[in-house]
mmCIF file of C-alpha atoms in Angstrom:
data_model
loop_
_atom_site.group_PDB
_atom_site.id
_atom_site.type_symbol
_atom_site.label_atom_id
_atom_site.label_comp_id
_atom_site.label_asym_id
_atom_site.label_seq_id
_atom_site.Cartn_x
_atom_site.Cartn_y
_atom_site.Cartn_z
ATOM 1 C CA UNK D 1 1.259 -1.821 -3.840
ATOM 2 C CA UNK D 2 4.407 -0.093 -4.101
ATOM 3 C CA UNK D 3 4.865 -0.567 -8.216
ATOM 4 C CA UNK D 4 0.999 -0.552 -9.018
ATOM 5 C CA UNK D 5 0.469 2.711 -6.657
ATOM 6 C CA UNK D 6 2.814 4.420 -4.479
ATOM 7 C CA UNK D 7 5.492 4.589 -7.399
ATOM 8 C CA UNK D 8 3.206 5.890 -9.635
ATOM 9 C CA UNK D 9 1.949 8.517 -7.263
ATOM 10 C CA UNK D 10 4.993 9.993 -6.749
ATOM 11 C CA UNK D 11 5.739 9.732 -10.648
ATOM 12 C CA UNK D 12 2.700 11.708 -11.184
ATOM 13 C CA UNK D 13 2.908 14.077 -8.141
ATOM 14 C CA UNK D 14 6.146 15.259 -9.698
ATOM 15 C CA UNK D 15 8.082 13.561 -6.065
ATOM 16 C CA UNK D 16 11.085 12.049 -5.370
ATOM 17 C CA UNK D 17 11.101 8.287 -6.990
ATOM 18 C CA UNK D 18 13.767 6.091 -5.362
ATOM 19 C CA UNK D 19 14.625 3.946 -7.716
ATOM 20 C CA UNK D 20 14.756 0.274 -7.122
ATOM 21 C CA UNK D 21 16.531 -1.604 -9.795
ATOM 22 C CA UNK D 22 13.398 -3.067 -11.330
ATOM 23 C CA UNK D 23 13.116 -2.071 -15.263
ATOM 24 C CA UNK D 24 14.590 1.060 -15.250
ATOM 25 C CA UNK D 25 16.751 2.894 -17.302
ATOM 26 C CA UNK D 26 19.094 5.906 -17.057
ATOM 27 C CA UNK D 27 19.964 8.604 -18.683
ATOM 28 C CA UNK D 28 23.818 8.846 -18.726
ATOM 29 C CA UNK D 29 24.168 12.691 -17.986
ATOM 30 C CA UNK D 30 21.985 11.851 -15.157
ATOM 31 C CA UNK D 31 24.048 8.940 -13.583
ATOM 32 C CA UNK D 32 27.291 11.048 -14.381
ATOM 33 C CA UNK D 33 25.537 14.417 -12.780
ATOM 34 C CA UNK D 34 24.598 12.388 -9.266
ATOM 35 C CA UNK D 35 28.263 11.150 -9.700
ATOM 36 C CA UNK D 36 28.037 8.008 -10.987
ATOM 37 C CA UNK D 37 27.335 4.499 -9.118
ATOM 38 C CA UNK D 38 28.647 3.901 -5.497
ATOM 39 C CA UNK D 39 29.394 0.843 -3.194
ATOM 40 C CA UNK D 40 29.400 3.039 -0.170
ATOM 41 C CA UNK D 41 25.713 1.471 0.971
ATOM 42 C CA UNK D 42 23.998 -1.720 -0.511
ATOM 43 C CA UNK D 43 21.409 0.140 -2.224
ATOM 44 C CA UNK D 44 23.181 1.905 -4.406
ATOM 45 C CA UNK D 45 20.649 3.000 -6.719
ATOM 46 C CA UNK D 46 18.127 4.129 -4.357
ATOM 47 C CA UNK D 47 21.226 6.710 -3.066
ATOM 48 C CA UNK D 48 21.913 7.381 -7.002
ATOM 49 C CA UNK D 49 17.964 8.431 -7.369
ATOM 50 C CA UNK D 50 18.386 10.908 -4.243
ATOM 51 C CA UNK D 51 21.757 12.002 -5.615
ATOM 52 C CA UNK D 52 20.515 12.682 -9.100
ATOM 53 C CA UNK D 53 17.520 15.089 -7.452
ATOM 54 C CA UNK D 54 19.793 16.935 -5.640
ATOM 55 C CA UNK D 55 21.367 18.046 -8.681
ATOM 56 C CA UNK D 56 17.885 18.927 -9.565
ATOM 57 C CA UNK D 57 17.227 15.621 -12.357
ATOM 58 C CA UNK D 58 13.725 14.168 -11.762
ATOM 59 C CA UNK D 59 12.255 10.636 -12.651
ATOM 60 C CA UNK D 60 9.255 9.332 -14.309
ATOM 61 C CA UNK D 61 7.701 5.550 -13.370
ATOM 62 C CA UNK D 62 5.561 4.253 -16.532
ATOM 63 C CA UNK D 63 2.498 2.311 -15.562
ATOM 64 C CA UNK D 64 2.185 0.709 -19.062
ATOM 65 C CA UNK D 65 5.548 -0.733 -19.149
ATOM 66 C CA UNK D 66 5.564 -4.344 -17.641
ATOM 67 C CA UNK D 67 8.641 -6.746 -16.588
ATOM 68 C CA UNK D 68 8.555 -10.039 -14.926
ATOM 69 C CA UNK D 69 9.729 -10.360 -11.333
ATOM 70 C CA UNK D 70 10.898 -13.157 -9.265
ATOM 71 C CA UNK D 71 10.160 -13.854 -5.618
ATOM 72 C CA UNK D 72 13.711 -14.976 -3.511
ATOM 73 C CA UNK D 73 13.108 -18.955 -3.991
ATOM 74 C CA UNK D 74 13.886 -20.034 -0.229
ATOM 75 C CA UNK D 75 13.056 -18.407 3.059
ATOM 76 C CA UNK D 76 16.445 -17.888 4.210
ATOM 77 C CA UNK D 77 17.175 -16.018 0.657
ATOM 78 C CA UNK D 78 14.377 -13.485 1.264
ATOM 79 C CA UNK D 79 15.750 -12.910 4.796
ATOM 80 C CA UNK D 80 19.367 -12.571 3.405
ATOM 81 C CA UNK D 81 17.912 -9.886 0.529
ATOM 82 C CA UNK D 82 15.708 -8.213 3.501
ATOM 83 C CA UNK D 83 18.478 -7.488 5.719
ATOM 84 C CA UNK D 84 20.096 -6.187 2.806
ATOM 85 C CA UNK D 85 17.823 -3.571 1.947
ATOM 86 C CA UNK D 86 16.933 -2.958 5.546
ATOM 87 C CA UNK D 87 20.957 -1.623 5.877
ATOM 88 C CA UNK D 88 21.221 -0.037 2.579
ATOM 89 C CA UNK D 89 17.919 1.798 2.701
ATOM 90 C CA UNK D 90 18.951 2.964 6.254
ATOM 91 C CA UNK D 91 22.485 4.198 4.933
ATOM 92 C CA UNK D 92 20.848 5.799 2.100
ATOM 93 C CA UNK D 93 18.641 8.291 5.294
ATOM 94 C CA UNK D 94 21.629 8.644 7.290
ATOM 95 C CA UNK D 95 23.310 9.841 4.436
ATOM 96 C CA UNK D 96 21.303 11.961 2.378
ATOM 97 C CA UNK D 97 18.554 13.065 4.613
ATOM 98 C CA UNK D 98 20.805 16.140 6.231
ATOM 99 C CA UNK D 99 21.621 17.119 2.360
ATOM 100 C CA UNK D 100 17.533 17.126 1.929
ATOM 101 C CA UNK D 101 17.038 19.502 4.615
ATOM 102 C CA UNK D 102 19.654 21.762 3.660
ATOM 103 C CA UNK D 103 18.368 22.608 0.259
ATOM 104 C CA UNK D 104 17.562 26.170 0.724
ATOM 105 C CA UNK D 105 16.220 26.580 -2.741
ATOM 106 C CA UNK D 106 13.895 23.943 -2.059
ATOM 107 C CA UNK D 107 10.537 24.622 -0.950
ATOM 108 C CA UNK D 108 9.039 23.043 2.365
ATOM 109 C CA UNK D 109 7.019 20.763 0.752
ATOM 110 C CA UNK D 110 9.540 19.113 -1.951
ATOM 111 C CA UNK D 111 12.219 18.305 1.119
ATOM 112 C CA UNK D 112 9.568 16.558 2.937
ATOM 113 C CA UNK D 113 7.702 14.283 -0.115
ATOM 114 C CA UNK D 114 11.884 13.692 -0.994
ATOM 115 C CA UNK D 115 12.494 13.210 2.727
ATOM 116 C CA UNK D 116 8.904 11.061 3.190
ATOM 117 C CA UNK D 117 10.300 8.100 1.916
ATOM 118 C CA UNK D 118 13.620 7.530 3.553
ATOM 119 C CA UNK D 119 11.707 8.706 6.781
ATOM 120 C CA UNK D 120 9.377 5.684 6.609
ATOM 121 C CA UNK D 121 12.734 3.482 7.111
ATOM 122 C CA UNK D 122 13.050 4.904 10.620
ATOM 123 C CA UNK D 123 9.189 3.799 11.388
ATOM 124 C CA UNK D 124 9.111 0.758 10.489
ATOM 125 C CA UNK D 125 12.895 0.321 12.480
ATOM 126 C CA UNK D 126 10.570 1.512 15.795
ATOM 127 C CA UNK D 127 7.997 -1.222 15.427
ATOM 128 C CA UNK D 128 10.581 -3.826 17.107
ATOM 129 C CA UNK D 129 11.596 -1.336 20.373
ATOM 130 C CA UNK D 130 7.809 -0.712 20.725
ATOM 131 C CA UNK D 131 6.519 -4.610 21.029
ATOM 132 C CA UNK D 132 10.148 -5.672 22.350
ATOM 133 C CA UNK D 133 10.054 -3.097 25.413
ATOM 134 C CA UNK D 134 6.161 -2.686 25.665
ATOM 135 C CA UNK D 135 5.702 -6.872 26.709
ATOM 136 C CA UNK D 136 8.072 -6.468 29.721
ATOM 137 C CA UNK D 137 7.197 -3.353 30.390
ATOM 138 C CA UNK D 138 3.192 -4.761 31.030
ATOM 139 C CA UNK D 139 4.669 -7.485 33.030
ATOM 140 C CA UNK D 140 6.957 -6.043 35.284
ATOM 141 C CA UNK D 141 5.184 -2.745 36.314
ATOM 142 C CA UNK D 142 0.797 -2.940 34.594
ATOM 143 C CA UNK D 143 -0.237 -0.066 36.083
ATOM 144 C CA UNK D 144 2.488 2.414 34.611
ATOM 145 C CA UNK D 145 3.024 0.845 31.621
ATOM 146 C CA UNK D 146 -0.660 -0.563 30.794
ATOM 147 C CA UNK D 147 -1.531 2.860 28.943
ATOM 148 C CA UNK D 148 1.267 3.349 26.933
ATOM 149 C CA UNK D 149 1.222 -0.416 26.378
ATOM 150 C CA UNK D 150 -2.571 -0.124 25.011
ATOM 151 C CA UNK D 151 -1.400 2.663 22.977
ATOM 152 C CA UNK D 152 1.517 0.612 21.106
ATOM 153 C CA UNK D 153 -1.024 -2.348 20.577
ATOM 154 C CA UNK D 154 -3.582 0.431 18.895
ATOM 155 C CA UNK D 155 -0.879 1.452 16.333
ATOM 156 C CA UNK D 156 0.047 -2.336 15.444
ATOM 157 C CA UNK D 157 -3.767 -2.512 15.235
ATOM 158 C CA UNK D 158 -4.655 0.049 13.183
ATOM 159 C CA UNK D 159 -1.181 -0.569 10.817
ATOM 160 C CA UNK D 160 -2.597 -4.236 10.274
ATOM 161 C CA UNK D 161 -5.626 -2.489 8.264
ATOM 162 C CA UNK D 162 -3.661 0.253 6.787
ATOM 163 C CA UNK D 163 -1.213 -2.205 5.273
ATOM 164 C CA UNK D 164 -3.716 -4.513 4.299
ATOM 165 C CA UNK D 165 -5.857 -1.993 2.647
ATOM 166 C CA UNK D 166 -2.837 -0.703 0.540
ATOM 167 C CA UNK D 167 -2.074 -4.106 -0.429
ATOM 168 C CA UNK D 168 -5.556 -4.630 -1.782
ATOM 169 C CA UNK D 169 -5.700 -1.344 -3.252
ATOM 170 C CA UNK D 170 -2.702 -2.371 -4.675
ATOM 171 C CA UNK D 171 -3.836 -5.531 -6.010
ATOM 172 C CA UNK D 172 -6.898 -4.150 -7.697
ATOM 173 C CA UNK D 173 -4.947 -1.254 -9.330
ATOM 174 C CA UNK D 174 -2.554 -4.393 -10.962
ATOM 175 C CA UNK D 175 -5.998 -6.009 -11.906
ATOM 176 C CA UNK D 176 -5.619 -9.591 -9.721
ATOM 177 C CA UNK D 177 -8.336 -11.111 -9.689
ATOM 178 C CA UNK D 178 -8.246 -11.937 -5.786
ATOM 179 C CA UNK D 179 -11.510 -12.773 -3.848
ATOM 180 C CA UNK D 180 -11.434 -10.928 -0.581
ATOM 181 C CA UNK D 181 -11.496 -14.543 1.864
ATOM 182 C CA UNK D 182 -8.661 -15.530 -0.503
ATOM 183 C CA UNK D 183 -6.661 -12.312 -0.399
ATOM 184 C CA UNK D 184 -7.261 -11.896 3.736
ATOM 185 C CA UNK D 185 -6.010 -15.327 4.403
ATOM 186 C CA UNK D 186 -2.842 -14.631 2.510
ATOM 187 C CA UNK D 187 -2.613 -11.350 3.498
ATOM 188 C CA UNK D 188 -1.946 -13.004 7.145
ATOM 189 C CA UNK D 189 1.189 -14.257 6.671
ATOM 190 C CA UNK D 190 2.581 -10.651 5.542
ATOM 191 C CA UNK D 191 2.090 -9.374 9.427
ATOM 192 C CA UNK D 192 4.719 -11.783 10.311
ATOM 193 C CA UNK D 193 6.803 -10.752 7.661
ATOM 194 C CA UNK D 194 6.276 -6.934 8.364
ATOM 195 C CA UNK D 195 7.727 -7.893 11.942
ATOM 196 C CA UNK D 196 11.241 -9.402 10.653
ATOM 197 C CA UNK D 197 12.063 -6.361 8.308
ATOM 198 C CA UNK D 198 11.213 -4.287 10.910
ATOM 199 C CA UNK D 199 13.994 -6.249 13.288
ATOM 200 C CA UNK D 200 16.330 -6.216 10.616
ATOM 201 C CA UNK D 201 15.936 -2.474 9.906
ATOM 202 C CA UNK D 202 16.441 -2.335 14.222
ATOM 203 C CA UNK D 203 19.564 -4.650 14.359
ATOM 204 C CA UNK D 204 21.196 -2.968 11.316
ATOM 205 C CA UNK D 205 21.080 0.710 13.108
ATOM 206 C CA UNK D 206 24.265 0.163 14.923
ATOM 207 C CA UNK D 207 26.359 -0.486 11.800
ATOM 208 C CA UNK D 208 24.931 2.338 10.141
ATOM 209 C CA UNK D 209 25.385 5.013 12.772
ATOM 210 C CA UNK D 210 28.800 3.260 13.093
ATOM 211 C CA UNK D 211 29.877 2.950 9.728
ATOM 212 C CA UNK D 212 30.710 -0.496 9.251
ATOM 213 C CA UNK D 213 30.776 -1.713 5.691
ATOM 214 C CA UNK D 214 29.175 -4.944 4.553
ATOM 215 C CA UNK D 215 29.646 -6.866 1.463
ATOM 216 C CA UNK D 216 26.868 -7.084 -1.424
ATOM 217 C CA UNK D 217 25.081 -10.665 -1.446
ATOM 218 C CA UNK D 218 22.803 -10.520 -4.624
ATOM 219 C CA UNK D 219 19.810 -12.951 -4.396
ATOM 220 C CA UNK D 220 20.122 -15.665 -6.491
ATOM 221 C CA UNK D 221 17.900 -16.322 -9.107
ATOM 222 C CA UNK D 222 16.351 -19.558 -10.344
ATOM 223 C CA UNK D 223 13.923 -18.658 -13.230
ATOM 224 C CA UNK D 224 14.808 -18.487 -17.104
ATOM 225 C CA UNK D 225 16.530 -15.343 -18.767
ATOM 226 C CA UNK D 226 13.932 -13.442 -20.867
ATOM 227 C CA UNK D 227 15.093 -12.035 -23.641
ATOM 228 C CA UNK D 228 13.967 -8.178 -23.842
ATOM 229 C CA UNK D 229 13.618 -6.823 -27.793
#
């Protein structure tokens, strides 16, 4: 979903595009203009993409250009490259979303699609205070908390069939062949998934707000080099 459609949306739209290290390539005034790479978060090149904009430099995402991928090959490599992005995506929006808003030559509408995606770190953080708080709160006091409770149960609800419709949008637009039994029964899985980025976007808050560095752990990778002509 997020290369097949939401990355091409925004290419198209004329919005920000984050960049995320998959196929791309720079131009060098650009990279020197946003003032250069940076080890001050662990996404460096999604705060390069925001830097570059600033500076008024826009990106383009090219549907007909393909490159292969590789998943993490264990679970506790995914987790390891998850918590990663969950504390260099957040230290990307504590950084650059004040220097968003205060672009006075900016119009309303391009600081909030630039600001859009750096926001949706800090909703998917909330998902773990909202079930983490909302349990106890139903046990230890129903009659209070039972209405907001319902209310945090809706939006989990009604998130499971937003995210699953995205991801089948998403695999349609990337032409999968996926029956829809096939696709729903692996779709399940992704809920749980959805729930431990969402903790380690909520543990890693602390740090950022703090400051604390961390070091870069690049995920490993076990398939062949492909040569590129």
């Amino acid at each position: 979903y997020h290369l097949a459609l939401e990355q091409a949306t925004r290419s198209w739209s004329g919005q920000a595009l984050p960049f995320n290290g998959t196929c791309g390539v720079w131009r060098r005034n650009a990279i020197e203009l946003g003032g250069g790479w940076r080890g001050e978060t662990l996404t460096e090149d999604w705060e390069l993409s925001y830097a570059t904009r600033l500076k008024g430099m826009r990106g383009m995402f090219i549907t007909s250009v393909t490159a292969a991928g590789e998943l993490p090959a264990s679970w506790s490599e995914w987790c390891r490259q998850q918590r990663r992005w969950a504390k260099g995506m957040g230290q990307v929006a504590w950084k650059m979303l004040p220097q968003l808003f205060d672009r006075r030559a900016s119009s309303a509408r391009d600081r909030f699609n630039s600001a859009f995606p750096l926001g949706q770190w800090f909703f998917i953080a909330m998902f773990t205070p909202g079930w983490l708080f909302a349990i106890p709160a139903l046990l230890l006091n129903p009659s209070i908390a039972l209405p907001p409770g319902i209310f945090v149960y809706l939006v989990y609800g009604l998130s499971f069939w937003v995210i699953f419709t995205m991801m089948l949008a998403g695999s349609r637009a990337a032409r999968r062949d996926y029956r829809l039994p096939r696709f729903f029964g692996e779709f399940l899985p992704v809920t749980l998934l959805v729930l431990y980025v969402s903790w380690a976007h909520f543990r890693a808050i602390p740090a950022i707000v703090l400051g604390r560095s961390a070091v870069f752990e690049r995920t490993p990778k076990q398939g062949p080099s492909v040569a590129i002509s």
